[in-house]
Amino acid sequence: MVWGVLIAACLGLGINLYRLQIVDGAKLTKKARNQQMFSMRPFVPRRQIVDRNNRVLAIDLPVYTLYVHPEMFGKKKSKLEIARELGTILNQDPKELEAKFEKQKTGIFISSKLAEEIADQIAGLKQNGIDLTKKFSRYYPYQDLVSDVVGYVNSDRRGKAGIEYSQEKFLERSMKTVRLSKDGNGALMPDRAPNGFLNFDKLQMQLTIDIRLQRSAKAALKQQIEKYKAKRGAVIVMDSWDGSILALTSQPSYNPNDKFTQDDISLFKNWAVADLYEPGSTFKPLNVAIALETSSIQPGDVFRDTGSINVADRVIKNAEKNANGSITVAQILQTSSNIGMVKIIQRMQPSIYYGWLERIGLGQKSDTDLPSETSSRLKPQEEFTNSPIEPATAAFGQGFSLTALQLVQMHGALANGGKLVTPHVVKGLVDDKGQIHEQKNLPAPRQIFSPQITKTVLEMMESVVEKGSGTAAQIPGYRIAGKTGTAEKAGATGGYISGSKITSFVSILPVESPRYVVLTLVDEPKGENTYGSTVAAPIAKEVMESLISIDKIPPTGSR
């Protein structure tokens, strides 16, 4: 009987062993692994964003959320004493804190986004029942100064505007999920962790923006907007040699450190990149360059400006409703003569003119790395070439629309010898020594004008600043080319809005070695004497003075 029991027991153990090892082996092994190990994707900070001089524009900082659990306070201190200690550190009313402690026993939320130094003071109390939870929060040291470019991230740490949105994949460090071992009590076993699983690169995203120039541009723009009670404004500074944007600011703006509501969404869209407008007279130098390239005119040609001209069934007049008499091409730009520009464009075949407008980029995007860019608009070729009024109005910058950034790109071709470059704000991912590790491949510059033609047009634009409508932008010792613009605003359903206009000024400096393009825009200024020459040109002068100081541009004759 004993042997029979032993044999039966051994047989039962053998069967059970077979079931555990063979039949259910894979399932039990998986269950054991799940109990002994867990998957974790280590959190790593988002990459910093810095300006061209490595000044930090966006950074992840540790912040803390404070919860209290009154039932764990103990008897050494009363709730009021603890409330007083916390109130002193948090600058909160101790009585209000005590009232919160009385409402529930545990899990009371007190504050979030506490700085590390505040959290250290709270931890220094060594009080039971105080719970500090650490996480990272995106911080923008310059607040609204560069938010038009940098953008912001939401509570889920996803970019929602600016570079934070368009360059998300480069700002987020990629970390693989790792499997870690736990002991019998569930604690992590660090000696069994994969080697280097918490290591990450220290690359940061460097922009072409110069925060010093950005600050100057924003201050000058804000001053004029307040002075003329304008709706909005923008300033763009571009290096025409490579398309680097040194400053891009618009008003109104926002502080990316604040919390936002749905009502704030319009602020996140950089209107200098996303909104279309008719450029008006600031487009005239480009039309002169087109006419010179097609040999439709010569620099010394003279035109008769009678103050008005009939085109089909329309009458076109100068903005000042004046007649300038016999004027040269340079004087057409100096006086911003609409009649002179119409007569220049009438020397070209409409189909040839239309082809040139497409060639310089109308109807396309500038392909910038900023988000939400809108394509410029040009009427269909058949409509444009079959209607005499279309080329006539395009002659002085009406009948088509583009973004402020694209106008800067086009004027960049006048500054750099005729090449259309891609405006951009991202330099690349750099290490702490400034070496670039990853950089976006920009389209190759496209030659659209000949260097001699651009030199001729720049000299004509220089005369606008010397003795034309752009004298407010003069800087002693420096040769500056420029063009004012006071454009009517097109209505949503056609026609133009009475009394509504955009004032602007575009400048290029220095003329003898042209490199920088500065565009200033002020939308719907109020009051008398509101023109590009009075509203926008003074902004450009302040920005150029800062640019000269920052980039150490020597005066004419000292090179």
Coordinates of C-alpha atoms in Angstrom, one line a residue:
M1 CA 0.0 0.0 0.0
V2 CA 2.8 2.4 0.9
W3 CA 4.6 1.6 -2.4
G4 CA 1.4 2.1 -4.2
V5 CA 0.8 5.5 -2.6
L6 CA 4.4 6.6 -3.4
I7 CA 4.2 5.4 -7.0
A8 CA 0.8 7.2 -7.4
A9 CA 2.3 10.4 -5.9
C10 CA 5.4 10.3 -8.1
L11 CA 3.1 9.7 -11.1
G12 CA 1.0 12.7 -10.1
L13 CA 4.0 14.9 -9.7
G14 CA 5.4 13.8 -13.0
I15 CA 2.1 14.6 -14.7
N16 CA 1.9 18.0 -13.0
L17 CA 5.5 18.7 -13.9
Y18 CA 4.8 17.9 -17.5
R19 CA 1.8 20.3 -17.5
L20 CA 3.9 23.1 -15.9
Q21 CA 6.9 22.6 -18.1
I22 CA 5.5 21.5 -21.4
V23 CA 1.8 22.2 -21.7
D24 CA 1.6 25.6 -19.8
G25 CA 5.3 26.4 -19.9
A26 CA 5.2 29.3 -22.4
K27 CA 2.1 30.9 -20.7
L28 CA 3.7 30.7 -17.2
T29 CA 7.0 32.0 -18.4
K30 CA 5.3 35.1 -19.9
K31 CA 3.4 35.6 -16.6
A32 CA 6.6 35.4 -14.6
R33 CA 8.3 37.9 -16.9
N34 CA 5.4 40.3 -16.5
Q35 CA 5.7 40.1 -12.7
Q36 CA 9.5 40.3 -12.6
M37 CA 9.9 43.1 -15.2
F38 CA 8.2 46.2 -16.5
S39 CA 8.5 48.3 -19.6
M40 CA 9.5 52.0 -19.2
R41 CA 10.1 54.8 -21.7
P42 CA 12.5 57.1 -19.9
F43 CA 11.4 60.8 -20.0
V44 CA 14.0 63.1 -21.4
P45 CA 13.8 66.9 -21.7
R46 CA 12.8 68.5 -25.0
R47 CA 15.8 70.1 -26.8
Q48 CA 16.6 73.7 -26.0
I49 CA 16.1 76.5 -28.6
V50 CA 18.8 79.2 -28.8
D51 CA 19.4 82.2 -30.9
R52 CA 22.3 82.7 -33.2
N53 CA 24.5 83.8 -30.2
N54 CA 23.3 80.8 -28.0
R55 CA 20.9 82.8 -25.9
V56 CA 18.3 80.4 -24.6
L57 CA 14.8 81.0 -26.1
A58 CA 13.1 77.9 -24.9
I59 CA 14.1 75.3 -22.2
D60 CA 12.6 72.5 -20.2
L61 CA 12.8 73.2 -16.4
P62 CA 11.9 70.9 -13.5
V63 CA 8.7 72.0 -11.8
Y64 CA 6.7 70.5 -8.9
T65 CA 3.1 69.9 -8.1
L66 CA 2.2 70.0 -4.4
Y67 CA -0.4 67.8 -2.7
V68 CA -1.0 67.4 1.0
H69 CA -2.5 64.5 3.0
P70 CA -3.6 65.8 6.5
E71 CA -4.3 62.4 7.9
M72 CA -0.5 61.8 7.7
F73 CA 0.6 65.0 9.4
G74 CA 1.1 63.4 12.8
K75 CA 0.8 65.1 16.2
K76 CA 4.0 67.1 16.4
K77 CA 2.5 70.1 14.6
S78 CA -1.1 71.4 14.3
K79 CA -2.7 71.9 10.9
L80 CA -2.5 75.7 11.5
E81 CA 1.2 75.5 12.1
I82 CA 1.8 73.5 8.9
A83 CA -0.5 75.9 7.0
R84 CA 1.6 78.9 8.3
E85 CA 4.9 77.3 7.2
L86 CA 3.5 76.5 3.8
G87 CA 1.8 79.8 3.4
T88 CA 5.1 81.7 4.1
I89 CA 6.9 79.7 1.4
L90 CA 4.0 79.8 -1.2
N91 CA 2.9 83.3 -0.3
Q92 CA -0.6 82.0 0.4
D93 CA -3.1 82.8 3.2
P94 CA -2.5 80.2 6.1
K95 CA -6.2 80.3 7.0
E96 CA -7.3 79.4 3.5
L97 CA -4.8 76.5 3.6
E98 CA -6.0 75.3 7.0
A99 CA -9.6 75.4 5.6
K100 CA -8.5 73.1 2.8
F101 CA -6.9 70.7 5.3
E102 CA -10.2 70.4 7.1
K103 CA -12.2 69.6 4.0
Q104 CA -10.7 66.2 3.3
K105 CA -8.2 63.8 4.7
T106 CA -5.9 63.2 1.7
G107 CA -5.1 64.1 -1.9
I108 CA -5.5 67.9 -1.5
F109 CA -4.1 69.9 -4.4
I110 CA -2.3 73.0 -3.3
S111 CA -0.2 74.3 -6.2
S112 CA 1.5 73.4 -9.5
K113 CA 4.5 74.6 -11.5
L114 CA 6.5 75.3 -8.4
A115 CA 10.1 76.2 -9.1
E116 CA 12.9 74.0 -7.8
E117 CA 14.0 76.4 -5.1
I118 CA 10.5 76.6 -3.7
A119 CA 10.2 72.8 -3.7
D120 CA 13.5 72.6 -1.9
Q121 CA 12.2 74.9 0.9
I122 CA 9.0 72.8 1.2
A123 CA 11.0 69.5 1.3
G124 CA 13.2 71.2 4.0
L125 CA 10.3 71.2 6.3
K126 CA 10.6 67.4 6.6
Q127 CA 6.9 67.2 7.3
N128 CA 4.9 64.0 6.8
G129 CA 1.9 64.2 4.5
I130 CA 3.5 66.6 2.0
D131 CA 3.9 65.2 -1.5
L132 CA 5.9 66.9 -4.2
T133 CA 5.6 65.5 -7.7
K134 CA 8.4 66.4 -10.2
K135 CA 7.9 66.9 -13.9
F136 CA 9.3 69.1 -16.6
S137 CA 7.7 72.3 -18.0
R138 CA 8.6 74.3 -21.1
Y139 CA 9.8 77.8 -20.1
Y140 CA 10.4 80.8 -22.4
P141 CA 12.8 83.3 -20.8
Y142 CA 12.0 86.1 -23.2
Q143 CA 8.2 85.7 -22.9
D144 CA 6.5 87.5 -25.8
L145 CA 9.7 88.9 -27.4
V146 CA 10.2 86.0 -29.8
S147 CA 7.0 84.0 -29.5
D148 CA 6.1 84.8 -33.1
V149 CA 9.0 82.6 -34.2
V150 CA 9.4 80.1 -31.3
G151 CA 5.8 79.3 -30.6
Y152 CA 4.7 77.2 -27.6
V153 CA 3.9 73.7 -26.4
N154 CA 0.6 72.7 -24.8
S155 CA 0.0 70.8 -21.6
D156 CA 0.7 67.5 -23.4
R157 CA 4.1 68.9 -24.5
R158 CA 3.1 69.1 -28.1
G159 CA 4.2 72.0 -30.2
K160 CA 1.2 74.1 -31.2
A161 CA 2.8 77.1 -33.0
G162 CA 6.0 78.4 -34.4
I163 CA 9.2 76.4 -34.5
E164 CA 7.9 74.3 -31.6
Y165 CA 5.3 73.0 -34.0
S166 CA 7.1 72.9 -37.4
Q167 CA 10.3 71.3 -36.0
E168 CA 8.7 68.9 -33.5
K169 CA 10.5 65.9 -34.7
F170 CA 13.9 67.6 -34.2
L171 CA 13.0 69.1 -30.8
E172 CA 11.8 65.8 -29.4
R173 CA 14.6 63.4 -28.4
S174 CA 13.9 59.8 -29.4
M175 CA 14.1 57.3 -26.5
K176 CA 13.4 53.6 -26.9
T177 CA 11.2 51.7 -24.4
V178 CA 13.4 49.5 -22.1
R179 CA 12.6 46.4 -20.0
L180 CA 13.7 46.7 -16.3
S181 CA 13.9 44.0 -13.6
K182 CA 12.1 44.2 -10.2
D183 CA 12.8 42.4 -7.0
G184 CA 10.2 40.5 -4.9
N185 CA 9.0 43.7 -3.3
G186 CA 8.5 45.4 -6.7
A187 CA 11.6 47.7 -6.3
L188 CA 13.7 48.4 -9.3
M189 CA 17.0 46.5 -9.6
P190 CA 19.4 49.1 -11.0
D191 CA 22.3 46.6 -11.4
R192 CA 20.2 44.8 -14.1
A193 CA 19.3 47.9 -16.0
P194 CA 20.7 48.2 -19.6
N195 CA 23.9 50.2 -19.8
G196 CA 23.4 53.8 -20.8
F197 CA 19.6 53.6 -21.1
L198 CA 19.2 57.1 -19.5
N199 CA 21.9 58.7 -21.7
F200 CA 20.7 61.3 -24.3
D201 CA 22.4 63.7 -26.7
K202 CA 22.9 67.3 -25.6
L203 CA 22.2 68.9 -29.0
Q204 CA 20.1 72.0 -29.1
M205 CA 18.3 73.8 -31.9
Q206 CA 19.9 77.0 -33.0
L207 CA 18.0 79.7 -34.8
T208 CA 19.2 82.5 -37.1
I209 CA 17.3 85.1 -34.9
D210 CA 19.4 87.6 -33.0
I211 CA 17.5 88.4 -29.8
R212 CA 19.1 91.9 -29.6
L213 CA 17.8 92.9 -33.0
Q214 CA 14.5 91.3 -32.2
R215 CA 14.1 93.4 -29.1
S216 CA 14.9 96.6 -31.0
A217 CA 12.4 95.7 -33.8
K218 CA 9.6 94.9 -31.3
A219 CA 10.1 98.1 -29.3
A220 CA 10.1 100.3 -32.4
L221 CA 7.1 98.6 -33.9
K222 CA 5.1 98.7 -30.6
Q223 CA 5.8 102.4 -30.2
Q224 CA 4.4 103.3 -33.7
I225 CA 1.4 101.0 -33.3
E226 CA 0.5 102.7 -30.0
K227 CA 1.2 106.2 -31.5
Y228 CA -1.1 105.6 -34.5
K229 CA -3.6 103.3 -32.7
A230 CA -3.0 100.7 -35.5
K231 CA -4.6 97.3 -35.7
R232 CA -1.3 95.4 -36.0
G233 CA 2.2 95.5 -37.4
A234 CA 5.2 93.4 -38.4
V235 CA 9.0 93.8 -38.9
I236 CA 11.2 91.3 -40.8
V237 CA 15.0 91.5 -41.2
M238 CA 16.7 89.0 -43.6
D239 CA 20.2 88.4 -44.7
S240 CA 19.8 88.2 -48.4
W241 CA 23.1 86.2 -48.9
D242 CA 21.6 83.0 -47.5
G243 CA 18.0 83.8 -46.5
S244 CA 18.6 83.8 -42.7
I245 CA 15.9 85.7 -40.8
L246 CA 17.6 87.9 -38.1
A247 CA 14.4 89.3 -36.7
L248 CA 10.8 88.6 -37.2
T249 CA 8.2 90.2 -34.9
S250 CA 4.6 91.1 -35.1
Q251 CA 2.1 92.9 -32.9
P252 CA -0.2 91.9 -31.1
S253 CA 1.6 89.0 -29.7
Y254 CA 1.4 86.6 -26.7
N255 CA 3.4 85.2 -23.8
P256 CA 4.0 81.5 -24.3
N257 CA 4.4 81.0 -20.6
D258 CA 0.7 81.8 -20.0
K259 CA -2.3 79.6 -20.2
F260 CA -4.5 80.0 -23.3
T261 CA -8.1 79.8 -24.2
Q262 CA -9.8 79.2 -27.5
D263 CA -10.2 83.0 -27.8
D264 CA -6.4 83.4 -28.1
I265 CA -5.9 81.2 -31.2
S266 CA -5.7 84.2 -33.6
L267 CA -2.5 85.3 -31.7
F268 CA -0.7 82.1 -32.5
K269 CA -0.8 82.7 -36.2
N270 CA 2.1 84.8 -37.4
W271 CA 0.3 87.1 -39.8
A272 CA 3.6 88.1 -41.5
V273 CA 3.8 84.5 -42.7
A274 CA 0.2 83.4 -42.9
D275 CA -1.9 86.5 -44.1
L276 CA -2.0 87.8 -47.6
Y277 CA -2.1 91.5 -48.6
E278 CA -1.5 93.7 -51.6
P279 CA 2.0 95.2 -51.4
G280 CA 1.2 98.4 -53.3
S281 CA 4.2 100.6 -54.1
T282 CA 6.8 98.4 -52.3
F283 CA 6.4 96.1 -55.3
K284 CA 7.3 98.9 -57.8
P285 CA 11.1 98.3 -57.7
L286 CA 10.5 94.6 -58.7
N287 CA 8.4 95.7 -61.6
V288 CA 11.2 98.1 -62.7
A289 CA 13.7 95.2 -62.6
I290 CA 11.4 93.1 -64.7
A291 CA 11.0 95.9 -67.3
L292 CA 14.8 96.3 -67.4
E293 CA 15.4 92.6 -67.8
T294 CA 13.1 92.4 -70.7
S295 CA 14.7 95.5 -72.3
S296 CA 11.2 97.1 -72.3
I297 CA 12.8 100.2 -70.8
Q298 CA 16.3 101.7 -70.3
P299 CA 17.4 103.4 -67.1
G300 CA 17.5 106.8 -68.7
D301 CA 14.0 106.7 -70.3
V302 CA 11.6 109.6 -69.6
F303 CA 7.9 109.2 -69.2
R304 CA 5.1 111.8 -69.1
D305 CA 3.0 111.7 -65.9
T306 CA -0.2 113.7 -66.5
G307 CA -1.7 112.6 -63.2
S308 CA -4.2 110.2 -64.7
I309 CA -4.5 107.6 -67.4
N310 CA -7.4 105.7 -69.0
V311 CA -7.0 101.9 -69.2
A312 CA -10.0 100.2 -70.8
D313 CA -13.0 101.6 -68.9
R314 CA -11.1 102.7 -65.9
V315 CA -9.3 105.9 -64.9
I316 CA -6.0 105.3 -62.9
K317 CA -4.6 108.2 -60.8
N318 CA -1.6 108.9 -58.6
A319 CA -2.2 108.4 -54.9
E320 CA -1.7 112.1 -54.3
K321 CA -3.9 112.9 -57.4
N322 CA -1.0 115.0 -58.7
A323 CA 0.8 115.3 -62.0
N324 CA 4.6 114.9 -62.1
G325 CA 5.2 115.9 -65.7
S326 CA 8.3 114.4 -67.4
I327 CA 10.0 112.0 -65.1
T328 CA 12.8 109.4 -65.3
V329 CA 12.5 105.9 -64.1
A330 CA 14.3 106.8 -60.9
Q331 CA 11.9 109.7 -60.3
I332 CA 9.0 107.4 -60.8
L333 CA 10.2 105.5 -57.8
Q334 CA 11.0 108.7 -55.9
T335 CA 7.5 110.1 -56.3
S336 CA 5.9 106.7 -56.3
S337 CA 4.1 107.6 -59.6
N338 CA 1.3 105.1 -60.5
I339 CA 1.0 106.7 -63.9
G340 CA 4.7 106.2 -64.7
M341 CA 4.6 102.6 -63.6
V342 CA 1.5 101.8 -65.7
K343 CA 3.3 103.3 -68.8
I344 CA 6.4 101.1 -68.0
I345 CA 4.4 97.9 -67.8
Q346 CA 2.4 98.8 -70.9
R347 CA 5.6 98.5 -72.9
M348 CA 5.6 94.7 -72.2
Q349 CA 3.4 92.0 -73.6
P350 CA 0.9 90.9 -70.9
S351 CA 1.9 87.3 -71.4
I352 CA 5.6 88.1 -70.9
Y353 CA 4.9 90.2 -67.8
Y354 CA 2.7 87.4 -66.4
G355 CA 5.5 84.9 -66.9
W356 CA 7.9 87.1 -65.0
L357 CA 5.5 87.5 -62.1
E358 CA 5.4 83.7 -61.9
R359 CA 9.1 83.5 -62.2
I360 CA 9.8 85.7 -59.2
G361 CA 7.4 83.5 -57.1
L362 CA 3.9 84.9 -57.3
G363 CA 1.3 82.1 -56.9
Q364 CA 3.7 80.1 -54.8
K365 CA 5.1 79.8 -51.3
S366 CA 8.6 80.9 -50.1
D367 CA 9.1 77.4 -48.6
T368 CA 10.1 78.8 -45.2
D369 CA 10.5 76.6 -42.2
L370 CA 7.9 78.6 -40.2
P371 CA 4.4 76.9 -40.1
S372 CA 1.1 78.1 -41.7
E373 CA 2.6 79.8 -44.7
T374 CA 0.1 80.8 -47.3
S375 CA 0.7 80.7 -51.1
S376 CA 0.6 84.1 -52.8
R377 CA -2.2 84.7 -55.2
L378 CA -2.1 85.7 -58.9
K379 CA -5.1 85.7 -61.2
P380 CA -5.3 83.0 -63.9
Q381 CA -3.2 83.8 -66.9
E382 CA -6.1 84.0 -69.4
E383 CA -7.9 86.5 -67.2
F384 CA -4.7 88.5 -66.6
T385 CA -3.6 88.7 -70.2
N386 CA -7.0 89.4 -71.7
S387 CA -7.8 92.3 -69.4
P388 CA -5.7 95.5 -69.9
I389 CA -6.6 96.6 -66.4
E390 CA -4.9 93.6 -64.7
P391 CA -1.3 94.4 -65.8
A392 CA -2.0 98.1 -65.2
T393 CA -3.0 97.6 -61.6
A394 CA -0.2 95.1 -61.0
A395 CA 2.2 97.8 -62.1
F396 CA 1.7 99.6 -58.8
G397 CA 1.2 96.5 -56.6
Q398 CA -2.5 95.8 -56.7
G399 CA -4.7 93.0 -58.1
F400 CA -2.5 90.2 -56.5
S401 CA -1.5 89.3 -53.0
L402 CA 1.4 87.9 -51.1
T403 CA 2.8 87.5 -47.6
A404 CA 5.2 90.0 -46.0
L405 CA 7.8 87.2 -45.8
Q406 CA 7.5 86.6 -49.5
L407 CA 8.0 90.3 -50.3
V408 CA 11.2 90.2 -48.3
Q409 CA 12.3 87.2 -50.2
M410 CA 11.7 89.0 -53.6
H411 CA 13.6 92.1 -52.4
G412 CA 16.4 89.8 -51.3
A413 CA 17.0 89.1 -55.0
L414 CA 17.5 92.8 -55.6
A415 CA 20.0 92.8 -52.7
N416 CA 22.1 89.8 -53.5
G417 CA 22.6 90.1 -57.2
G418 CA 19.4 88.6 -58.5
K419 CA 19.1 85.2 -56.6
L420 CA 15.9 84.1 -55.0
V421 CA 16.9 82.5 -51.6
T422 CA 14.7 80.6 -49.1
P423 CA 13.9 82.6 -46.0
H424 CA 14.4 80.5 -42.9
V425 CA 14.9 80.8 -39.1
V426 CA 16.4 77.4 -38.3
K427 CA 20.2 77.0 -38.5
G428 CA 20.3 73.4 -37.3
L429 CA 21.0 71.1 -34.4
V430 CA 24.3 72.1 -32.7
D431 CA 26.4 70.8 -29.9
D432 CA 27.8 72.8 -27.0
K433 CA 30.9 73.7 -29.1
G434 CA 28.7 75.2 -31.9
Q435 CA 29.3 72.4 -34.4
I436 CA 26.3 71.6 -36.6
H437 CA 25.2 68.0 -36.5
E438 CA 22.0 68.2 -38.5
Q439 CA 20.8 70.8 -40.9
K440 CA 17.9 71.2 -43.2
N441 CA 18.8 71.1 -46.9
L442 CA 17.4 74.4 -48.4
P443 CA 16.6 74.7 -52.1
A444 CA 19.5 76.1 -54.1
P445 CA 19.2 79.9 -54.8
R446 CA 17.5 80.6 -58.2
Q447 CA 18.9 83.3 -60.4
I448 CA 16.0 85.6 -61.6
F449 CA 17.7 88.9 -62.2
S450 CA 21.1 89.8 -63.6
P451 CA 23.5 91.5 -61.1
Q452 CA 23.8 94.6 -63.3
I453 CA 20.1 95.1 -63.3
T454 CA 19.8 94.7 -59.5
K455 CA 22.6 97.2 -59.1
T456 CA 20.8 99.7 -61.3
V457 CA 17.5 99.3 -59.4
L458 CA 19.2 99.6 -56.0
E459 CA 20.7 102.9 -57.1
M460 CA 17.2 104.1 -58.1
M461 CA 15.9 103.0 -54.7
E462 CA 18.7 104.8 -53.0
S463 CA 17.5 108.0 -54.6
V464 CA 14.1 107.4 -52.9
V465 CA 15.8 107.6 -49.5
E466 CA 18.1 110.5 -50.5
K467 CA 15.4 112.8 -52.0
G468 CA 12.1 110.9 -52.4
S469 CA 9.4 109.6 -50.1
G470 CA 11.9 107.6 -47.9
T471 CA 13.9 110.5 -46.4
A472 CA 12.7 109.5 -42.9
A473 CA 14.9 106.4 -43.1
Q474 CA 18.2 108.2 -43.8
I475 CA 21.1 107.4 -41.5
P476 CA 24.2 109.7 -41.8
G477 CA 27.2 107.9 -43.2
Y478 CA 25.3 105.0 -44.8
R479 CA 23.9 104.4 -48.2
I480 CA 20.4 103.0 -47.9
A481 CA 18.0 101.9 -50.7
G482 CA 14.3 101.9 -49.9
K483 CA 10.7 102.2 -51.1
T484 CA 7.6 103.4 -49.3
G485 CA 4.2 101.9 -49.7
T486 CA 0.7 103.0 -48.7
A487 CA -1.7 100.3 -50.0
E488 CA -5.4 100.2 -49.9
K489 CA -6.8 97.1 -48.3
A490 CA -8.8 94.7 -50.4
G491 CA -12.3 93.7 -49.2
A492 CA -13.3 90.1 -48.7
T493 CA -16.0 90.4 -51.4
G494 CA -14.0 92.5 -53.9
G495 CA -13.1 96.1 -54.2
Y496 CA -11.3 98.1 -51.5
I497 CA -12.2 99.2 -48.0
S498 CA -12.7 102.9 -47.8
G499 CA -10.2 104.6 -45.5
S500 CA -8.4 101.3 -44.7
K501 CA -4.8 100.9 -45.6
I502 CA -1.5 99.2 -44.9
T503 CA 1.6 101.4 -44.6
S504 CA 5.0 99.8 -45.3
F505 CA 8.6 100.5 -46.0
V506 CA 11.2 98.1 -47.5
S507 CA 14.9 98.9 -47.3
I508 CA 18.2 97.4 -48.4
L509 CA 21.6 98.2 -46.9
P510 CA 24.4 99.0 -47.4
V511 CA 24.0 99.9 -51.1
E512 CA 27.7 99.6 -52.0
S513 CA 27.7 96.0 -50.6
P514 CA 24.0 95.1 -50.3
R515 CA 23.1 92.4 -47.9
Y516 CA 20.3 93.1 -45.5
V517 CA 16.6 93.5 -46.3
V518 CA 14.3 95.2 -43.7
L519 CA 10.5 95.3 -44.1
T520 CA 8.2 97.2 -41.8
L521 CA 4.4 97.0 -41.9
V522 CA 1.7 98.9 -40.0
D523 CA -1.9 97.8 -40.6
E524 CA -4.7 100.4 -40.4
P525 CA -3.0 103.3 -38.7
K526 CA -5.4 106.0 -37.5
G527 CA -5.2 109.8 -37.8
E528 CA -3.9 112.2 -40.4
N529 CA -0.7 111.9 -42.4
T530 CA -0.5 108.2 -42.1
Y531 CA 1.7 107.0 -44.9
G532 CA 4.6 104.6 -45.4
S533 CA 6.9 107.5 -45.2
T534 CA 5.6 108.7 -41.9
V535 CA 4.5 105.6 -40.1
A536 CA 6.7 102.6 -41.4
A537 CA 9.9 104.3 -42.5
P538 CA 10.8 105.6 -38.9
I539 CA 10.5 102.0 -37.6
A540 CA 12.9 100.8 -40.3
K541 CA 15.4 103.5 -39.4
E542 CA 15.5 102.4 -35.8
V543 CA 15.9 98.8 -36.8
M544 CA 18.7 99.6 -39.2
E545 CA 20.5 101.6 -36.6
S546 CA 20.4 98.6 -34.3
L547 CA 21.5 96.3 -37.1
I548 CA 24.5 98.5 -37.9
S549 CA 25.5 98.5 -34.3
I550 CA 25.0 94.7 -33.7
D551 CA 26.7 93.5 -36.9
K552 CA 29.3 96.3 -36.9
I553 CA 28.5 97.5 -40.4
P554 CA 31.1 100.2 -41.2
P555 CA 30.0 103.5 -42.8
T556 CA 30.4 104.2 -46.5
G557 CA 34.0 104.9 -47.5
S558 CA 35.6 103.2 -44.5
R559 CA 35.7 99.7 -46.1

